[in-house]
Phi, psi and omega in degrees: 000126182285073183215118184295139179211153180211141175221153176075204184256133177223154179285161181298326179235142178288155177059033176239170181297130178223109193250150175285167176304332180274003177096347178282162185274141164289157182261118179275139177224130172267121174255106188236156179241151181051054184069239176246022191255355184226210186298145178206163172224152172253125185244141178242116184260153171293329180221157178304140182278028187237010186274092180259126180269313178214159177228121181275178179286130178290154176224153189276137168235023181297133178300140178264113186283129178253329182220097184282316182240134182196157175219070188214125172299129191231144176231135177242133180267092192298325181286357172281351170291121186283140178299146174226156183294310190278138182299308183290320180293335181283343183285117182243106176293133183240324180228127187217151165210193185281354180256331184201156171238136178248126183231158171243148180212145176222069182283141179263336187238152176288162175276111184239330185253005175203166175243161183230140174224123174266107182265003181247350186203146163290149178240137168245111181254111178269126183270105178273317176221142176110163175224164178165206184223130168274117184252126177219171174295338179285347185128188184248150173230118174287138179231158180207180180310127176095358181277138164265120172262119180257112186244106181297148179304147180087358180274122175279129183214166170228144173257121178249113182263145179280338181214191184260347182266094183229135176228126184234143173243116193241132176243122172259122182248128180276005171231163182299143174268126182222159166296149182303141182301325184289348176271352188243144175277185185294345180261001179093355180286139176291133189272172185299329182274358180292142179283359170210164182223180185300332179296337181276347185280129173263122181251164180301147179217176174056051178296127176235128180270121179262094180271083189222139169258154178158207176245110185242115184277123178235119178267118186247125181262129178207125177054042176080004178244149171257124179255115179279112178254146168243115179265154182270351177226158183294132182292341179262052181262024181296125171273336178178167179196161171207156178144201186242358184248108182190161176289150178209173184219151175220132177275136175299335180286346177264001176282121183266115186292146175259121183238170181203181180293328179239166184304130182269142181286162184305329180303339178290345180264002185296136183242318179223167173218148170231186178285120177071021172196160176230157175240130183237158179238121172262120187232164176306135185198162172286144177278176182299147188241014168293140184300336180249019184293153174244107183297326181295143179295146177285162175299144185224129177263110178287105181273317187229017177208151168280167174225127178242129174239130175249114186275122185261308185194168174087188185249124179259110186289344181268357184231150174257143172057046176275138178236157178301138178082002179284142174243130171247138177241116176250104188287151175297144178115342178222153182280158170218166182185190182295149177292157182308134179087345185289327183294307181297321182294333183282337185296130180096345178285144187257343183200169176224151177249021183293149177220121183203158173248131179242142175233127174248104176266146182259010166237145183300142177270145176253147178266139180266174175297325177293329178291318182299328181295335184243019183281139167270102190291344183257008184301322184298344179271359190287355176269359180289142178283000000 
C-alpha cells in the first residue's frame, strides 16, 4: 500500500551509523520492489538477516494440472476441502495461470514451529472463517471474518489462529498487488470517488523485537519449491523500520459500494489489481433505482477474460443453490448470466445482502487435481429451464 508508515526505533538519517546500547551496530536492510524503482522499506535488525545455519532439500508444491484447456462453466464446492492441522499443507491450489494462483485452505493450527516466506508472489489472504493475528517482523495485524490480508512477497510471517475452525481464500500474485490506479491521485492518495480510503487500512502495530539466537526454521517458497532454511537468529528481530513496503489489511465490510439508477458493471466493485487480473468485492448494497431497472445482472459474453466468483455469504438473486465457499469459474469465450427465473424475480427488489470476492484474470485459468476433487460436474447444466 503506498502509504508511509514507521514503527520502532530508526536513525535520523538512512544509511548512517545506528548503534545498540553496547556500541555494536544494528544491521540495516533495504527491502525493495522492482529493483530500486518502486516501493521499499528500510529495516533495522538486531542481527544481520543473512545468518543461515543449514539449508535442507527443497520439495515441490507446484500445482498439479488436471485440466489445462477447457470451455466449461465450472463450480467448486470450497468447503469440501477438508481441514488439516498445518497451515501450508492445508493450502490447496485450485485455479492457476502464469499470473496468479488461487487456493483454498482450512488450517486447524497456528504456525508455531516454523515461519513462512513467499519469495515468488504477493499474497492476498481472505479470511472467510476464523480470527487471529498475522505476525511479522513489521509488527502484528489482528484479523477477522471479511479481512483481506495483503502480504508482499519476501515477508516472513506466521499465522496465529484463535481457534481451529478457519477457512481461507488465498490469491498468490506474481505481480505487485495494489489499489486500482483510477482510485489514486498522482501522489498515491486514494481519491474521493474511491470505495475505500486510508482510514480503512489496517497497518502493522505492536512491534516486538525478538533478540534471540537459536535454530529458527523458515520455509521459503520460490519457483514452486519450498526451501527449508534454518536461521541462527529470530527473523522478527526488527528494532524499527520505515517505508512503504509492508503487510496491510482491508475489511470487505469497509468497502463502500458504488450504485446507480441502472445496473452497474463489475469494475465498480474493483478492490485490488495485479498484472492481467483484478480483484473485486461484492457487498450488501441498494439496488438500482430507475423505475424500470432490472437488478439482476445482464447476460455477459466473456470475450477476453475468465470470471471467478467466491461466494462468502448472503443471498445471490442471480444464482440458484449457492453455498458458502463455492467457487464458480465462467471461462472466456462463452456467455454466462443469471439463472432461469432470476431476472423476473429480481424486479422490484431494493437491496441485496450478498458478499463475494470476484477475480477476473485475462489469461485462461487451469484446474488442478485438487479442484477436480471438489467439482460439481453438473453445474454447466444449471441454466436449463
